[in-house]
Short mmCIF file of C-alpha atoms in Angstrom, two decimals:
data_model
loop_
_atom_site.label_atom_id
_atom_site.label_comp_id
_atom_site.label_asym_id
_atom_site.label_seq_id
_atom_site.Cartn_x
_atom_site.Cartn_y
_atom_site.Cartn_z
CA UNK A 1 -15.96 -36.44 13.47
CA UNK A 2 -19.05 -35.28 11.56
CA UNK A 3 -19.26 -37.93 8.85
CA UNK A 4 -18.61 -35.32 6.15
CA UNK A 5 -15.83 -34.98 3.58
CA UNK A 6 -14.87 -31.98 1.45
CA UNK A 7 -13.56 -31.85 -2.10
CA UNK A 8 -12.05 -28.52 -3.26
CA UNK A 9 -11.78 -27.98 -7.02
CA UNK A 10 -9.36 -25.47 -8.55
CA UNK A 11 -7.31 -26.11 -11.67
CA UNK A 12 -4.91 -23.21 -10.90
CA UNK A 13 -4.60 -22.88 -7.12
CA UNK A 14 -2.63 -20.29 -5.16
CA UNK A 15 -2.13 -19.32 -1.53
CA UNK A 16 -5.82 -18.41 -1.18
CA UNK A 17 -6.96 -21.92 -2.12
CA UNK A 18 -4.31 -23.39 0.18
CA UNK A 19 -5.55 -21.16 3.02
CA UNK A 20 -9.13 -22.25 2.44
CA UNK A 21 -8.15 -25.92 2.45
CA UNK A 22 -6.23 -25.45 5.70
CA UNK A 23 -9.19 -23.67 7.28
CA UNK A 24 -11.51 -26.61 6.61
CA UNK A 25 -9.15 -29.22 8.08
CA UNK A 26 -10.64 -30.36 11.37
CA UNK A 27 -14.12 -29.31 10.28
CA UNK A 28 -14.47 -32.31 7.93
CA UNK A 29 -13.32 -35.91 8.27
CA UNK A 30 -11.16 -35.33 5.21
CA UNK A 31 -10.26 -32.51 2.82
CA UNK A 32 -9.11 -33.27 -0.73
CA UNK A 33 -7.80 -30.72 -3.23
CA UNK A 34 -8.18 -31.42 -6.95
CA UNK A 35 -5.65 -29.22 -8.73
CA UNK A 36 -3.70 -28.86 -11.96
CA UNK A 37 -0.99 -26.53 -10.66
CA UNK A 38 -0.47 -25.39 -7.09
CA UNK A 39 1.36 -22.13 -6.35
CA UNK A 40 1.50 -22.10 -2.52
CA UNK A 41 3.30 -18.71 -2.48
CA UNK A 42 4.50 -19.15 1.08
CA UNK A 43 1.27 -20.73 2.42
CA UNK A 44 2.21 -24.19 3.73
CA UNK A 45 -0.43 -26.82 3.10
CA UNK A 46 -1.52 -29.01 6.00
CA UNK A 47 -0.16 -32.52 5.48
CA UNK A 48 -3.58 -34.02 6.16
CA UNK A 49 -4.93 -32.53 2.92
CA UNK A 50 -5.02 -35.05 0.09
CA UNK A 51 -4.03 -33.76 -3.36
CA UNK A 52 -5.37 -35.20 -6.62
CA UNK A 53 -3.69 -33.89 -9.78
CA UNK A 54 -5.43 -33.08 -13.05
CA UNK A 55 -4.19 -31.30 -16.16
CA UNK A 56 -2.76 -27.78 -15.67
CA UNK A 57 -4.20 -24.65 -17.24
CA UNK A 58 -2.42 -23.58 -20.42
CA UNK A 59 -1.04 -20.05 -20.19
CA UNK A 60 -1.49 -19.45 -23.91
CA UNK A 61 -4.61 -17.63 -24.99
CA UNK A 62 -7.17 -19.01 -27.38
CA UNK A 63 -7.90 -22.61 -28.14
CA UNK A 64 -5.13 -24.17 -26.02
CA UNK A 65 -6.41 -22.49 -22.87
CA UNK A 66 -10.04 -23.28 -23.70
CA UNK A 67 -9.05 -26.89 -24.39
CA UNK A 68 -7.29 -27.20 -21.04
CA UNK A 69 -10.41 -25.83 -19.33
CA UNK A 70 -12.64 -28.40 -21.00
CA UNK A 71 -10.31 -31.28 -20.16
CA UNK A 72 -10.18 -30.15 -16.52
CA UNK A 73 -13.96 -29.81 -16.44
CA UNK A 74 -14.40 -33.36 -17.71
CA UNK A 75 -11.85 -34.75 -15.24
CA UNK A 76 -13.51 -32.93 -12.33
CA UNK A 77 -16.88 -34.33 -13.39
CA UNK A 78 -15.44 -37.84 -13.66
CA UNK A 79 -13.95 -37.65 -10.18
CA UNK A 80 -17.28 -36.44 -8.81
CA UNK A 81 -19.25 -39.32 -10.26
CA UNK A 82 -16.67 -42.00 -9.43
CA UNK A 83 -14.22 -41.52 -6.53
CA UNK A 84 -15.93 -38.65 -4.67
CA UNK A 85 -19.66 -39.33 -5.05
CA UNK A 86 -20.46 -38.56 -1.41
CA UNK A 87 -18.19 -35.57 -0.86
CA UNK A 88 -19.34 -32.01 -0.41
CA UNK A 89 -17.78 -29.74 -3.03
CA UNK A 90 -16.21 -26.28 -2.86
CA UNK A 91 -15.32 -24.86 -6.26
CA UNK A 92 -12.74 -22.06 -6.51
CA UNK A 93 -11.93 -20.02 -9.59
CA UNK A 94 -10.64 -22.20 -12.48
CA UNK A 95 -11.84 -23.39 -14.95
CA UNK A 96 -14.19 -20.41 -15.01
CA UNK A 97 -17.24 -22.52 -15.87
CA UNK A 98 -16.40 -25.18 -13.27
CA UNK A 99 -19.15 -24.24 -10.81
CA UNK A 100 -21.73 -25.12 -13.48
CA UNK A 101 -20.97 -28.77 -12.68
CA UNK A 102 -23.53 -28.46 -9.90
CA UNK A 103 -26.18 -28.59 -12.63
CA UNK A 104 -25.21 -32.17 -13.52
CA UNK A 105 -24.19 -33.68 -10.16
CA UNK A 106 -26.16 -34.14 -6.96
CA UNK A 107 -23.40 -33.16 -4.50
CA UNK A 108 -23.82 -30.44 -1.91
CA UNK A 109 -21.99 -27.86 -4.00
CA UNK A 110 -20.61 -24.48 -2.92
CA UNK A 111 -18.46 -21.93 -4.71
CA UNK A 112 -16.12 -19.00 -4.13
CA UNK A 113 -16.65 -16.28 -6.75
CA UNK A 114 -13.94 -13.64 -7.18
CA UNK A 115 -14.12 -13.36 -10.96
CA UNK A 116 -17.66 -13.23 -12.32
CA UNK A 117 -18.37 -14.87 -15.66
CA UNK A 118 -19.68 -14.23 -18.26
CA UNK A 119 -19.30 -10.57 -17.18
CA UNK A 120 -15.48 -10.77 -17.47
CA UNK A 121 -15.87 -11.62 -21.17
CA UNK A 122 -16.97 -8.04 -21.82
CA UNK A 123 -13.27 -7.15 -21.89
CA UNK A 124 -13.04 -9.13 -25.15
CA UNK A 125 -15.88 -7.09 -26.58
CA UNK A 126 -18.61 -9.65 -25.95
CA UNK A 127 -21.98 -7.95 -25.57
CA UNK A 128 -24.78 -9.06 -23.28
CA UNK A 129 -26.79 -10.02 -26.37
CA UNK A 130 -24.13 -12.49 -27.58
CA UNK A 131 -25.45 -16.09 -27.51
CA UNK A 132 -22.59 -17.29 -25.29
CA UNK A 133 -23.25 -14.46 -22.82
CA UNK A 134 -26.99 -15.12 -22.76
CA UNK A 135 -26.64 -18.90 -22.33
CA UNK A 136 -23.99 -18.57 -19.62
CA UNK A 137 -26.13 -16.00 -17.78
CA UNK A 138 -29.11 -18.39 -17.92
CA UNK A 139 -26.94 -21.22 -16.58
CA UNK A 140 -25.70 -18.92 -13.79
CA UNK A 141 -29.22 -18.29 -12.58
CA UNK A 142 -29.89 -22.02 -12.41
CA UNK A 143 -26.50 -22.89 -10.90
CA UNK A 144 -26.51 -20.19 -8.22
CA UNK A 145 -30.03 -21.15 -7.13
CA UNK A 146 -28.87 -24.74 -6.59
CA UNK A 147 -25.68 -23.80 -4.72
CA UNK A 148 -25.39 -24.67 -1.06
CA UNK A 149 -23.17 -21.70 -0.25
CA UNK A 150 -21.95 -18.86 -2.47
CA UNK A 151 -18.98 -16.93 -1.11
CA UNK A 152 -17.75 -13.69 -2.62
CA UNK A 153 -15.21 -11.13 -1.51
CA UNK A 154 -16.69 -7.64 -1.81
CA UNK A 155 -19.98 -5.77 -1.70
CA UNK A 156 -19.43 -4.51 -5.25
CA UNK A 157 -18.95 -8.05 -6.53
CA UNK A 158 -21.97 -9.22 -4.54
CA UNK A 159 -24.08 -6.57 -6.23
CA UNK A 160 -22.93 -7.84 -9.64
CA UNK A 161 -23.72 -11.45 -8.69
CA UNK A 162 -27.13 -10.19 -7.57
CA UNK A 163 -28.10 -10.09 -11.23
CA UNK A 164 -28.23 -13.89 -11.10
CA UNK A 165 -29.36 -14.75 -7.57
CA UNK A 166 -30.93 -13.17 -4.51
CA UNK A 167 -28.14 -11.25 -2.76
CA UNK A 168 -29.37 -12.51 0.59
CA UNK A 169 -27.98 -15.91 -0.36
CA UNK A 170 -24.44 -14.53 -0.73
CA UNK A 171 -21.80 -14.67 2.00
CA UNK A 172 -19.52 -11.64 1.57
CA UNK A 173 -16.17 -12.21 3.28
CA UNK A 174 -12.78 -10.50 2.92
CA UNK A 175 -9.82 -12.38 1.47
CA UNK A 176 -6.25 -11.96 2.66
CA UNK A 177 -2.78 -11.05 1.51
CA UNK A 178 -0.02 -13.45 0.60
CA UNK A 179 2.36 -12.24 3.32
CA UNK A 180 0.47 -10.52 6.09
CA UNK A 181 2.25 -7.59 7.75
CA UNK A 182 5.55 -8.63 6.19
CA UNK A 183 8.60 -6.54 7.00
CA UNK A 184 9.41 -4.36 4.01
CA UNK A 185 13.04 -4.97 3.08
CA UNK A 186 15.10 -1.81 3.24
CA UNK A 187 16.68 -0.49 0.06
CA UNK A 188 20.24 -0.96 1.30
CA UNK A 189 19.58 -4.65 2.05
CA UNK A 190 17.43 -5.40 -0.98
CA UNK A 191 19.19 -7.76 -3.40
CA UNK A 192 16.55 -7.14 -6.09
CA UNK A 193 17.33 -3.41 -6.06
CA UNK A 194 21.04 -4.12 -6.31
CA UNK A 195 20.60 -6.73 -9.06
CA UNK A 196 18.67 -4.36 -11.33
CA UNK A 197 20.43 -1.10 -10.43
CA UNK A 198 17.42 0.60 -8.83
CA UNK A 199 19.28 2.42 -6.05
CA UNK A 200 18.66 5.89 -7.48
CA UNK A 201 15.25 5.19 -9.02
CA UNK A 202 11.71 5.94 -7.91
CA UNK A 203 10.10 2.62 -8.85
CA UNK A 204 6.51 2.55 -10.09
CA UNK A 205 5.75 -1.16 -10.27
CA UNK A 206 3.11 -3.42 -11.77
CA UNK A 207 3.64 -7.03 -10.71
CA UNK A 208 1.33 -9.91 -11.55
CA UNK A 209 -0.52 -11.70 -14.29
CA UNK A 210 -1.12 -9.88 -17.54
CA UNK A 211 -4.39 -11.30 -18.73
CA UNK A 212 -7.56 -10.10 -20.36
CA UNK A 213 -8.67 -7.88 -17.47
CA UNK A 214 -5.31 -6.14 -17.03
CA UNK A 215 -5.04 -3.12 -19.31
CA UNK A 216 -1.31 -2.63 -18.73
CA UNK A 217 -1.05 -0.53 -21.90
CA UNK A 218 -2.30 2.45 -19.90
CA UNK A 219 0.87 2.26 -17.80
CA UNK A 220 2.96 2.36 -20.97
CA UNK A 221 1.11 5.51 -22.05
CA UNK A 222 1.84 7.14 -18.69
CA UNK A 223 5.51 6.16 -18.89
CA UNK A 224 5.66 7.80 -22.29
CA UNK A 225 4.23 10.99 -20.80
CA UNK A 226 6.90 10.99 -18.08
CA UNK A 227 9.92 9.84 -20.11
CA UNK A 228 11.68 13.14 -19.41
CA UNK A 229 11.81 12.22 -15.69
CA UNK A 230 14.77 9.86 -15.77
CA UNK A 231 14.64 9.18 -12.02
CA UNK A 232 11.20 7.56 -12.33
CA UNK A 233 11.31 3.96 -13.56
CA UNK A 234 8.18 2.10 -14.60
CA UNK A 235 8.60 -1.59 -13.94
CA UNK A 236 6.39 -4.41 -15.23
CA UNK A 237 6.94 -7.82 -13.66
CA UNK A 238 4.63 -10.41 -15.07
CA UNK A 239 3.53 -13.49 -16.88
CA UNK A 240 0.51 -14.52 -18.90
CA UNK A 241 -0.69 -14.61 -22.49
CA UNK A 242 -0.25 -10.87 -23.07
CA UNK A 243 3.19 -10.43 -21.49
CA UNK A 244 5.14 -10.90 -24.77
CA UNK A 245 2.87 -8.33 -26.44
CA UNK A 246 3.66 -5.79 -23.71
CA UNK A 247 7.40 -6.43 -23.99
CA UNK A 248 7.30 -5.95 -27.75
CA UNK A 249 5.29 -2.72 -27.46
CA UNK A 250 7.81 -1.22 -25.01
CA UNK A 251 10.68 -2.17 -27.32
CA UNK A 252 8.95 -0.59 -30.31
CA UNK A 253 8.39 2.66 -28.39
CA UNK A 254 12.01 2.61 -27.13
CA UNK A 255 11.00 3.65 -23.63
CA UNK A 256 14.20 3.76 -21.59
CA UNK A 257 12.17 4.53 -18.44
CA UNK A 258 10.42 1.15 -18.57
CA UNK A 259 11.72 -2.22 -17.46
CA UNK A 260 10.07 -5.60 -18.11
CA UNK A 261 11.00 -8.58 -15.97
CA UNK A 262 9.67 -12.13 -15.75
CA UNK A 263 7.55 -13.28 -12.83
CA UNK A 264 9.72 -13.53 -9.75
CA UNK A 265 10.32 -16.65 -7.66
CA UNK A 266 8.68 -17.13 -4.29
CA UNK A 267 12.03 -16.44 -2.64
CA UNK A 268 12.57 -13.20 -4.56
CA UNK A 269 8.99 -11.93 -4.23
CA UNK A 270 9.46 -10.09 -0.88
CA UNK A 271 12.48 -8.30 -2.35
CA UNK A 272 10.78 -7.32 -5.62
CA UNK A 273 7.62 -5.98 -4.00
CA UNK A 274 9.69 -4.13 -1.38
CA UNK A 275 11.50 -2.36 -4.22
CA UNK A 276 8.31 -0.58 -5.29
CA UNK A 277 7.96 3.02 -4.14
CA UNK A 278 4.51 3.04 -5.70
CA UNK A 279 2.44 0.03 -6.72
CA UNK A 280 0.08 -0.09 -9.68
CA UNK A 281 -3.08 -2.21 -9.85
CA UNK A 282 -4.98 -2.20 -13.15
CA UNK A 283 -8.48 -3.53 -13.68
CA UNK A 284 -10.30 -3.05 -16.97
CA UNK A 285 -13.32 -0.87 -16.40
CA UNK A 286 -15.59 -3.13 -18.45
CA UNK A 287 -15.27 -5.78 -15.72
CA UNK A 288 -14.44 -3.73 -12.63
CA UNK A 289 -17.61 -4.79 -10.82
CA UNK A 290 -16.93 -8.44 -11.56
CA UNK A 291 -13.38 -8.86 -10.30
CA UNK A 292 -11.09 -7.87 -7.42
CA UNK A 293 -7.29 -8.33 -7.96
CA UNK A 294 -5.63 -10.10 -5.03
CA UNK A 295 -2.39 -8.22 -5.75
CA UNK A 296 -3.97 -5.14 -4.12
CA UNK A 297 -3.97 -6.91 -0.76
CA UNK A 298 -0.39 -8.16 -1.16
CA UNK A 299 0.80 -4.60 -1.75
CA UNK A 300 -1.04 -3.48 1.38
CA UNK A 301 0.70 -6.12 3.49
CA UNK A 302 4.11 -4.70 2.55
CA UNK A 303 2.99 -1.13 3.15
CA UNK A 304 3.30 -0.14 -0.51
CA UNK A 305 1.14 2.88 -1.45
CA UNK A 306 -0.75 2.41 -4.69
CA UNK A 307 -2.40 3.91 -7.68
CA UNK A 308 -5.45 1.95 -8.79
CA UNK A 309 -6.57 2.26 -12.40
CA UNK A 310 -10.18 1.21 -12.40
CA UNK A 311 -13.71 2.57 -12.60
CA UNK A 312 -15.07 4.77 -9.78
CA UNK A 313 -17.71 2.14 -8.91
CA UNK A 314 -15.18 -0.68 -8.42
CA UNK A 315 -14.23 -2.24 -5.09
CA UNK A 316 -10.73 -0.83 -5.62
CA UNK A 317 -12.16 2.70 -5.66
CA UNK A 318 -14.27 1.99 -2.58
CA UNK A 319 -11.24 0.68 -0.68
CA UNK A 320 -9.01 3.58 -1.75
CA UNK A 321 -11.52 6.13 -0.49
CA UNK A 322 -12.22 4.23 2.73
CA UNK A 323 -8.69 3.25 3.72
CA UNK A 324 -6.53 6.05 2.27
CA UNK A 325 -3.69 3.80 1.09
CA UNK A 326 -4.25 4.38 -2.62
CA UNK A 327 -5.55 6.80 -5.21
CA UNK A 328 -7.98 5.57 -7.83
CA UNK A 329 -8.31 6.90 -11.37
CA UNK A 330 -10.11 5.76 -14.48
CA UNK A 331 -8.00 4.72 -17.47
CA UNK A 332 -9.11 7.90 -19.24
CA UNK A 333 -7.38 10.05 -16.61
CA UNK A 334 -3.83 9.52 -17.85
CA UNK A 335 -2.78 13.17 -17.31
CA UNK A 336 -4.09 13.06 -13.72
CA UNK A 337 -2.32 9.75 -13.06
CA UNK A 338 0.95 11.14 -14.38
CA UNK A 339 0.53 14.29 -12.27
CA UNK A 340 -0.18 12.20 -9.15
CA UNK A 341 2.97 10.12 -9.70
CA UNK A 342 5.05 13.28 -10.00
CA UNK A 343 3.43 14.74 -6.88
CA UNK A 344 4.17 11.61 -4.81
CA UNK A 345 7.71 11.43 -6.19
CA UNK A 346 8.35 14.96 -4.95
CA UNK A 347 6.32 14.78 -1.72
CA UNK A 348 7.71 11.82 0.23
CA UNK A 349 5.73 12.77 3.34
CA UNK A 350 2.45 12.16 1.50
CA UNK A 351 3.88 8.91 0.21
CA UNK A 352 4.70 7.86 3.78
CA UNK A 353 1.18 8.69 4.95
CA UNK A 354 -0.19 6.39 2.26
CA UNK A 355 2.32 3.70 3.20
CA UNK A 356 1.22 3.82 6.84
CA UNK A 357 -2.40 3.65 5.71
CA UNK A 358 -1.57 0.56 3.62
CA UNK A 359 -0.15 -1.13 6.70
CA UNK A 360 -3.27 -0.27 8.66
CA UNK A 361 -5.47 -1.49 5.81
CA UNK A 362 -3.66 -4.83 5.80
CA UNK A 363 -5.06 -5.56 9.25
CA UNK A 364 -8.48 -6.03 7.62
CA UNK A 365 -7.06 -8.70 5.31
CA UNK A 366 -5.31 -11.12 7.63
CA UNK A 367 -4.85 -14.83 6.77
CA UNK A 368 -7.19 -15.42 9.71
CA UNK A 369 -9.97 -14.46 7.29
CA UNK A 370 -9.73 -17.98 5.83
CA UNK A 371 -11.36 -19.25 9.02
CA UNK A 372 -14.34 -16.96 8.38
CA UNK A 373 -15.15 -19.00 5.29
CA UNK A 374 -15.15 -22.25 7.27
CA UNK A 375 -17.12 -20.69 10.14
CA UNK A 376 -19.72 -19.26 7.75
CA UNK A 377 -20.02 -22.55 5.90
CA UNK A 378 -21.16 -24.27 9.09
CA UNK A 379 -22.75 -21.38 10.98
CA UNK A 380 -25.60 -21.06 8.53
CA UNK A 381 -25.80 -24.72 7.65
CA UNK A 382 -29.27 -26.15 7.56
CA UNK A 383 -28.22 -29.75 7.89
#
């Protein structure tokens, strides 16, 4: 074919990584995915893709997670210097320092950045003067200069990466939703609604990981403000290191208008997301320029109108203003968020307008976008 082979590295891979791997099949003689855990989430992997397993990421916070990152980093390095010495490399996402391997190997090394480190560590209170922050930033500048291709997924994120490398080197491409233009399951046929007794409820739903960048506590505060509105149910469906903390907090506050559920199976996901009258996407404002939650695009694909809780300079805010499918507020605007939820609960015509806009917005984030990454990889190749 072209005498070239691709190795994709991602300790915790989802449908986006699977889509990328599928897009590169046929463009290389072989495509191999090195992965700890693979969550295909409905994206079938091409059988020609080889899979090499390493250790999974630990969900627990602290030392166990850091330890799993370091083990994965070592195993990725070992594979690069032994079995895959002549492969081109595409790093995606996890472990977060994985792309820095290009400083110690000679491979043609590219990366997809959708969470920017060390910037994300600001959510833990780390300042830019902290030694870890300063060293990681210095390594970023060296690593990004050496990269063959750097892909990122929004103009706002590209601007943040521009602190470390000339923005002209970046390839800004849109990602895609898990289930593009999926039919939203009607309430009378939705088994999730029936299972949890949601028939008479206006469901305000957060569904996804609950990690460092997800300030879900703000949703609890809003639910407390609206606890007199018994028809409005705030639902948190999640997993991650902070999920038990959120469950305990809701129990302590005795909020009868909140419901916590575990992460739903792939089979149940279309039913659970279809149950949402209003979706919630939360991104901590300390890192809003360095991250874009993929759940926003999944909600679009089901036509679910949203409230984004993020800073006004985030990509979420830009998309909400441009596409009209969502309203964006800062976390300090809890009264305004509560008022907007009440307004949409009462004004179903406005809610429908936002739902239609979400469907239209989803057309920008088709799974076909995966091919743009492969096309761009080769279109600007210099040999």
